[in-house]
PDB file of C-alpha atoms in Angstrom:
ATOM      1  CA  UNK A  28       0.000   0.000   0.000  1.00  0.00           C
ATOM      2  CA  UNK A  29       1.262   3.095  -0.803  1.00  0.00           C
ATOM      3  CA  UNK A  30       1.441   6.578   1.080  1.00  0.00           C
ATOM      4  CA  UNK A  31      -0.981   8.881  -0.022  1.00  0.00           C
ATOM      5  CA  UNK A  32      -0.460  11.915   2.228  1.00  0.00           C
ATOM      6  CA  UNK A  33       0.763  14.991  -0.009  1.00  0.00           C
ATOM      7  CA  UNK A  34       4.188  15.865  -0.020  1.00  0.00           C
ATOM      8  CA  UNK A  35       5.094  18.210   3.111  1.00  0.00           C
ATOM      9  CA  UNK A  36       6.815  22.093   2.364  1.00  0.00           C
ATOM     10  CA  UNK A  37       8.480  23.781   4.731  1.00  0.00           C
ATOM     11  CA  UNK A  38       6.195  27.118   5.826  1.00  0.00           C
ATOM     12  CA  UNK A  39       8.401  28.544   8.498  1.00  0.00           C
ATOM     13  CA  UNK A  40      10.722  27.895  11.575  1.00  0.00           C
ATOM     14  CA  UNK A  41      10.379  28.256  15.234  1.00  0.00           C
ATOM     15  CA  UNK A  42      13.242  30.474  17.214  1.00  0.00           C
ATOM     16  CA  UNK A  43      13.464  31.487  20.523  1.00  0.00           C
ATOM     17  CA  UNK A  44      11.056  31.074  23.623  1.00  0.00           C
ATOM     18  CA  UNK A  45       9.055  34.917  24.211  1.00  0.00           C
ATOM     19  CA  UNK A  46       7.250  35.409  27.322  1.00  0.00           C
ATOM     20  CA  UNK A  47       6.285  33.045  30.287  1.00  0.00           C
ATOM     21  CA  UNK A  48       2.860  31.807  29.054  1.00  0.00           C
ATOM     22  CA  UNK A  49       4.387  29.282  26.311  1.00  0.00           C
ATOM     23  CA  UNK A  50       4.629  31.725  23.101  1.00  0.00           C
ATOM     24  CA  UNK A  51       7.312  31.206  20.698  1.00  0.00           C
ATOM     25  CA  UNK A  52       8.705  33.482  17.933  1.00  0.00           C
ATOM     26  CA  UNK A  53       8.170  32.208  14.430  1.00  0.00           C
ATOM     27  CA  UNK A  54       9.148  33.266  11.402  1.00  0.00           C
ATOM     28  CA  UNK A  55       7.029  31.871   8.096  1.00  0.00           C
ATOM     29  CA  UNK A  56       8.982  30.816   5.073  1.00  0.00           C
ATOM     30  CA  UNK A  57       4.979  31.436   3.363  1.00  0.00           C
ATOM     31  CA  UNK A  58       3.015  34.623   2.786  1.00  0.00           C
ATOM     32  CA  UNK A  59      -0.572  32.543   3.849  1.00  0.00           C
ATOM     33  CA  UNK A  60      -0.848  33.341   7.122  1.00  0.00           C
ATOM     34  CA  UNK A  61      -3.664  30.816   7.539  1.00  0.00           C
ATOM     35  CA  UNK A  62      -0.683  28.243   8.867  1.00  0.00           C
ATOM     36  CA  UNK A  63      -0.333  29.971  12.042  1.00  0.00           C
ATOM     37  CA  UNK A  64      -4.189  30.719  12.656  1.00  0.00           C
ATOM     38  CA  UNK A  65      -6.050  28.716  15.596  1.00  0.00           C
ATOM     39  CA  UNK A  66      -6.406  24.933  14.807  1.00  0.00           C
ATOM     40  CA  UNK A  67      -4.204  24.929  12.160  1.00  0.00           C
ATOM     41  CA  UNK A  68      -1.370  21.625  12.266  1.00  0.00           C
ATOM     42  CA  UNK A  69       1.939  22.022  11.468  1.00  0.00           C
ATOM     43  CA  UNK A  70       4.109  19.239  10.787  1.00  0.00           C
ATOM     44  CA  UNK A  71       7.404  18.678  12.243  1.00  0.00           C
ATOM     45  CA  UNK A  72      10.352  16.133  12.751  1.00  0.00           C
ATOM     46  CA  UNK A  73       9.263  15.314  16.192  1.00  0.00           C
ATOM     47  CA  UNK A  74       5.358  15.092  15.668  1.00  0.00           C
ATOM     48  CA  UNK A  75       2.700  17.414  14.793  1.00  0.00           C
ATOM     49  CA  UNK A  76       2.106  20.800  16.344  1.00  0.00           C
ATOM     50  CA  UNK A  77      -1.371  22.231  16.682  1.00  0.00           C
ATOM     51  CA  UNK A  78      -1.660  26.138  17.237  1.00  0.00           C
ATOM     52  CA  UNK A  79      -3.687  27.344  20.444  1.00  0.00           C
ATOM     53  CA  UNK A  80      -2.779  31.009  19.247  1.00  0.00           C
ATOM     54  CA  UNK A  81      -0.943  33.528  17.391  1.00  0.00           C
ATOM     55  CA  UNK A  82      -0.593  37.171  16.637  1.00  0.00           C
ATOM     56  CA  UNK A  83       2.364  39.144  14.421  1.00  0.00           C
ATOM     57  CA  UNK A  84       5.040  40.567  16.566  1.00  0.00           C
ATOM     58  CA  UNK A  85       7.998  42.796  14.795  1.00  0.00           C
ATOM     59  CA  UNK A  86       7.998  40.690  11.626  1.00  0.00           C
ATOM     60  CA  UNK A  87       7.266  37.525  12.518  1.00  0.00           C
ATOM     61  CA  UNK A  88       4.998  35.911  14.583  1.00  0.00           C
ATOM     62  CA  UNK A  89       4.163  34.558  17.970  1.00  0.00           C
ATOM     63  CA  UNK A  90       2.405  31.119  18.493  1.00  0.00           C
ATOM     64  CA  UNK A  91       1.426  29.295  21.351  1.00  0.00           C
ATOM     65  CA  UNK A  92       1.097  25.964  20.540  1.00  0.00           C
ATOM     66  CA  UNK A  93      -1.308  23.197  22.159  1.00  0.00           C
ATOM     67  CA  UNK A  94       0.569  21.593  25.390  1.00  0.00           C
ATOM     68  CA  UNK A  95       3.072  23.809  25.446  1.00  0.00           C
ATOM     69  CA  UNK A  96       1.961  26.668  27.969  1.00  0.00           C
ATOM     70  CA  UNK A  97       4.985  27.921  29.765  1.00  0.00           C
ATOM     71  CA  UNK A  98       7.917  29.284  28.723  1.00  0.00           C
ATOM     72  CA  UNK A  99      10.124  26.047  29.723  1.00  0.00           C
ATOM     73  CA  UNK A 100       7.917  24.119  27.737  1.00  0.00           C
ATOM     74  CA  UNK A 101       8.517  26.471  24.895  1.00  0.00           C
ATOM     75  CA  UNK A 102      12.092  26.593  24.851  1.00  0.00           C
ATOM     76  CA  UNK A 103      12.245  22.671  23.890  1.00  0.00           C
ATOM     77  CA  UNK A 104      10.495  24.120  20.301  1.00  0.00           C
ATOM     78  CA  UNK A 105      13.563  25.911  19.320  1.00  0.00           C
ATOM     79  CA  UNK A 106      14.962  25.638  16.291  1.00  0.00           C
ATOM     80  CA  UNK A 107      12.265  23.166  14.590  1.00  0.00           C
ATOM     81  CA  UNK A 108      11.037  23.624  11.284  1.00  0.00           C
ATOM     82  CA  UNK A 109       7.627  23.732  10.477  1.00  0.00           C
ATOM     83  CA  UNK A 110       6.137  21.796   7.522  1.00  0.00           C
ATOM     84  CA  UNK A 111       3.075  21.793   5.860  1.00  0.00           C
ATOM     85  CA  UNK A 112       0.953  20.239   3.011  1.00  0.00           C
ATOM     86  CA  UNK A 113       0.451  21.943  -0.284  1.00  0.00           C
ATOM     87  CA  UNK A 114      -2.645  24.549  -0.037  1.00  0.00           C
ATOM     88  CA  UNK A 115      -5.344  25.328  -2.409  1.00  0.00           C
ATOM     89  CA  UNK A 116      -5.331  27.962  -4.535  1.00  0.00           C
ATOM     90  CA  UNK A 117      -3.938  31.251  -4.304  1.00  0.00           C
ATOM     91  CA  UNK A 118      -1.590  32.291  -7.481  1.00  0.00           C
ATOM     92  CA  UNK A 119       2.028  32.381  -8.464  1.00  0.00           C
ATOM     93  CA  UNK A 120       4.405  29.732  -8.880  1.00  0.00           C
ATOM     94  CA  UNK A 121       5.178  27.567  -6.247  1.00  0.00           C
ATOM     95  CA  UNK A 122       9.066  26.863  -5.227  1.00  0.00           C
ATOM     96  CA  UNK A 123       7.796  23.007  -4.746  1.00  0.00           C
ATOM     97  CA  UNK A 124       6.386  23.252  -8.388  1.00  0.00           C
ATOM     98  CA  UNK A 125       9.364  24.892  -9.965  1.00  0.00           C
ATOM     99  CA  UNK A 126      12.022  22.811  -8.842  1.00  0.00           C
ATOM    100  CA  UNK A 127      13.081  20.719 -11.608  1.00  0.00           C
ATOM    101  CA  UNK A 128      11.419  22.888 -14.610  1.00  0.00           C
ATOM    102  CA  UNK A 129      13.021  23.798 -17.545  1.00  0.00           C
ATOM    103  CA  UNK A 130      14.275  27.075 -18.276  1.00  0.00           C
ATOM    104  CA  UNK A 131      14.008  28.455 -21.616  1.00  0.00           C
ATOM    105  CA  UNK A 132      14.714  31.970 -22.759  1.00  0.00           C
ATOM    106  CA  UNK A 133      12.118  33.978 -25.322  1.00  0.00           C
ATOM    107  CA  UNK A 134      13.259  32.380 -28.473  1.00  0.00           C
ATOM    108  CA  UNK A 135      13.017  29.105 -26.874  1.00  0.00           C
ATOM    109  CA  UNK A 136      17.042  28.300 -26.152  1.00  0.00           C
ATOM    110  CA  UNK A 137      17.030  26.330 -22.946  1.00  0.00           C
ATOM    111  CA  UNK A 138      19.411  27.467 -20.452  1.00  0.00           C
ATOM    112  CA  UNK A 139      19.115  24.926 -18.016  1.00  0.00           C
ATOM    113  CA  UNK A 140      16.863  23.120 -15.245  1.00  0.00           C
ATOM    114  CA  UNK A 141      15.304  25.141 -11.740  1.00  0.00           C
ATOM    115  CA  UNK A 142      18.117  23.458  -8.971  1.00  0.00           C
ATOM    116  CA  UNK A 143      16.882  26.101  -5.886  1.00  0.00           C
ATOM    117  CA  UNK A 144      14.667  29.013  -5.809  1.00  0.00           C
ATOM    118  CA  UNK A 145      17.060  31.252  -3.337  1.00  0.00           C
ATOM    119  CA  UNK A 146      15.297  33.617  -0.999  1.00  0.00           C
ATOM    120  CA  UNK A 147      16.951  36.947  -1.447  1.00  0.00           C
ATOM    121  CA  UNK A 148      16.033  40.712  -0.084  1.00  0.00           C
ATOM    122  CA  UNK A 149      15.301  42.275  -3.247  1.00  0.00           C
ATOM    123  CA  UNK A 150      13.632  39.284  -5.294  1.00  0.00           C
ATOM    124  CA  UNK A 151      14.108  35.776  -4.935  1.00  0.00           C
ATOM    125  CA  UNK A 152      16.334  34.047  -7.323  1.00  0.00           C
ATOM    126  CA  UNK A 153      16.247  31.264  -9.354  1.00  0.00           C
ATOM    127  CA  UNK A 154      19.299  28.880  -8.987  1.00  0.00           C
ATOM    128  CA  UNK A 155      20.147  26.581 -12.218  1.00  0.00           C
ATOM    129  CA  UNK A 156      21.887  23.492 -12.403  1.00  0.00           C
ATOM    130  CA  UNK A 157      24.471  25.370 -13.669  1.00  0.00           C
ATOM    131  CA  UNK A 158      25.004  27.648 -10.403  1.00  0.00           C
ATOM    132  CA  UNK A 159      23.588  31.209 -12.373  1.00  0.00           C
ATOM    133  CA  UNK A 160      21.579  32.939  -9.913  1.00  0.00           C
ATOM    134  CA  UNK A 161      18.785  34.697 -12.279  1.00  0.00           C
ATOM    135  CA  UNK A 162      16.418  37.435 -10.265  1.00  0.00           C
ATOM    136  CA  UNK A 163      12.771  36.187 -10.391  1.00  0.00           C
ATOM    137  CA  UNK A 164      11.639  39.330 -12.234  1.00  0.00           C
ATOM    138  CA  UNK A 165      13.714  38.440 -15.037  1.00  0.00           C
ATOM    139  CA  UNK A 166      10.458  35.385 -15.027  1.00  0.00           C
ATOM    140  CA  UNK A 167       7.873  36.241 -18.046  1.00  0.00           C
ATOM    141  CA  UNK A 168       5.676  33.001 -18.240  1.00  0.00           C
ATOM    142  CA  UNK A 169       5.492  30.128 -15.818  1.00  0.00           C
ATOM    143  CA  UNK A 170       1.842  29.188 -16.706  1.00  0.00           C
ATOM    144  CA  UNK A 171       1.793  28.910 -20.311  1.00  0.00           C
ATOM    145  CA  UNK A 172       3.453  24.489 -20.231  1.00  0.00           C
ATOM    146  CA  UNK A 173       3.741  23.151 -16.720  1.00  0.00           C
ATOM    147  CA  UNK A 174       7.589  22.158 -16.104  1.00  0.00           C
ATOM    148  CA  UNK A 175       8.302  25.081 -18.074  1.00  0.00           C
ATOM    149  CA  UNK A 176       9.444  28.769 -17.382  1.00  0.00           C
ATOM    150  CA  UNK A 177      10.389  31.266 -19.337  1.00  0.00           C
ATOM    151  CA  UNK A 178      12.718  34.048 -18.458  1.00  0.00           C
ATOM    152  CA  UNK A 179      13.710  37.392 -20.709  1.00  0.00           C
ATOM    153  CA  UNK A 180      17.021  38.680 -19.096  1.00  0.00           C
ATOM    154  CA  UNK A 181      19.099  41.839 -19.648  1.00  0.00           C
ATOM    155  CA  UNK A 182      22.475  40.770 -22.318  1.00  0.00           C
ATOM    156  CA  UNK A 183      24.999  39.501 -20.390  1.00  0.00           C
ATOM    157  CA  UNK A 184      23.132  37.953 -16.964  1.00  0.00           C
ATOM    158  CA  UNK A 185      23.879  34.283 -18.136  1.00  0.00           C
ATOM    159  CA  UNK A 186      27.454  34.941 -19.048  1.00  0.00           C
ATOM    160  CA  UNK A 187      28.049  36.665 -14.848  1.00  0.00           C
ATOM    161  CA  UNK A 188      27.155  32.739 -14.029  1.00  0.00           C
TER     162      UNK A 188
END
């Protein structure tokens, strides 16, 4: 029998213990701030985590989580990272769902294969197998073939790789 539970993406990590009543800071690797709402399961390497509460705090966030109500209790969260399965809707192109494509420029030359999409400041970046770092806004079709994007960069970004 075979596992049918969707593949699990990472949506953020936990970091230090804030408070006494068992709230932790969090910081989401997702903009859908629906994972952190009350009820919502999070998925980690030492079990599931089920949020009691959670509010934005400088940035990030802070969550209680179920059984965990005191700030001892909390500090054993540190440094976890918090997984998820795939969510409905919503647009854009999902790192999960670019990893892997092909990368062609506007006159169809392929330039290589989607190794890492690299969070970044300005823009994220997409990594190639190659190693060339190309800026995400440099992206002008993801949507039109699935496993496909398409990219339209200034002369001379492909030869800085």
């Amino acid at each position: 029998m075979t596992d049918a539970r969707p593949e699990l993406l990472e949506v953020g990590r936990i970091h230090r213990a804030h408070g006494l009543r068992g709230e932790v800071q969090v910081s989401l690797t997702t903009d859908r701030v629906e994972r952190v709402q009350p009820g919502a399961q999070l998925q980690t390497a030492q079990g599931p985590l089920t949020v009691a509460a959670s509010r934005p705090h400088q940035g990030r966030w802070l969550v209680r989580f179920e059984g965990y109500a005191d700030r001892t209790s909390a500090e054993t969260l540190q440094g976890r990272v918090l997984s998820a399965p795939p969510l409905d809707g919503g647009e854009g192109l999902w790192v999960h769902e670019a990893i892997g494509a092909e990368v062609v420029l506007v006159d169809g030359t392929t330039v290589g294969k989607v190794a890492a999409v690299v969070d970044n400041p300005a823009h994220d970046l997409i990594e190639l197998d190659s190693g060339t770092l190309i800026p995400v806004v440099f992206l002008v079709d993801a949507d039109s073939r699935p496993g496909r994007l398409v990219i339209d960069p200034p002369p001379g970004l492909l030869e800085l790789g």
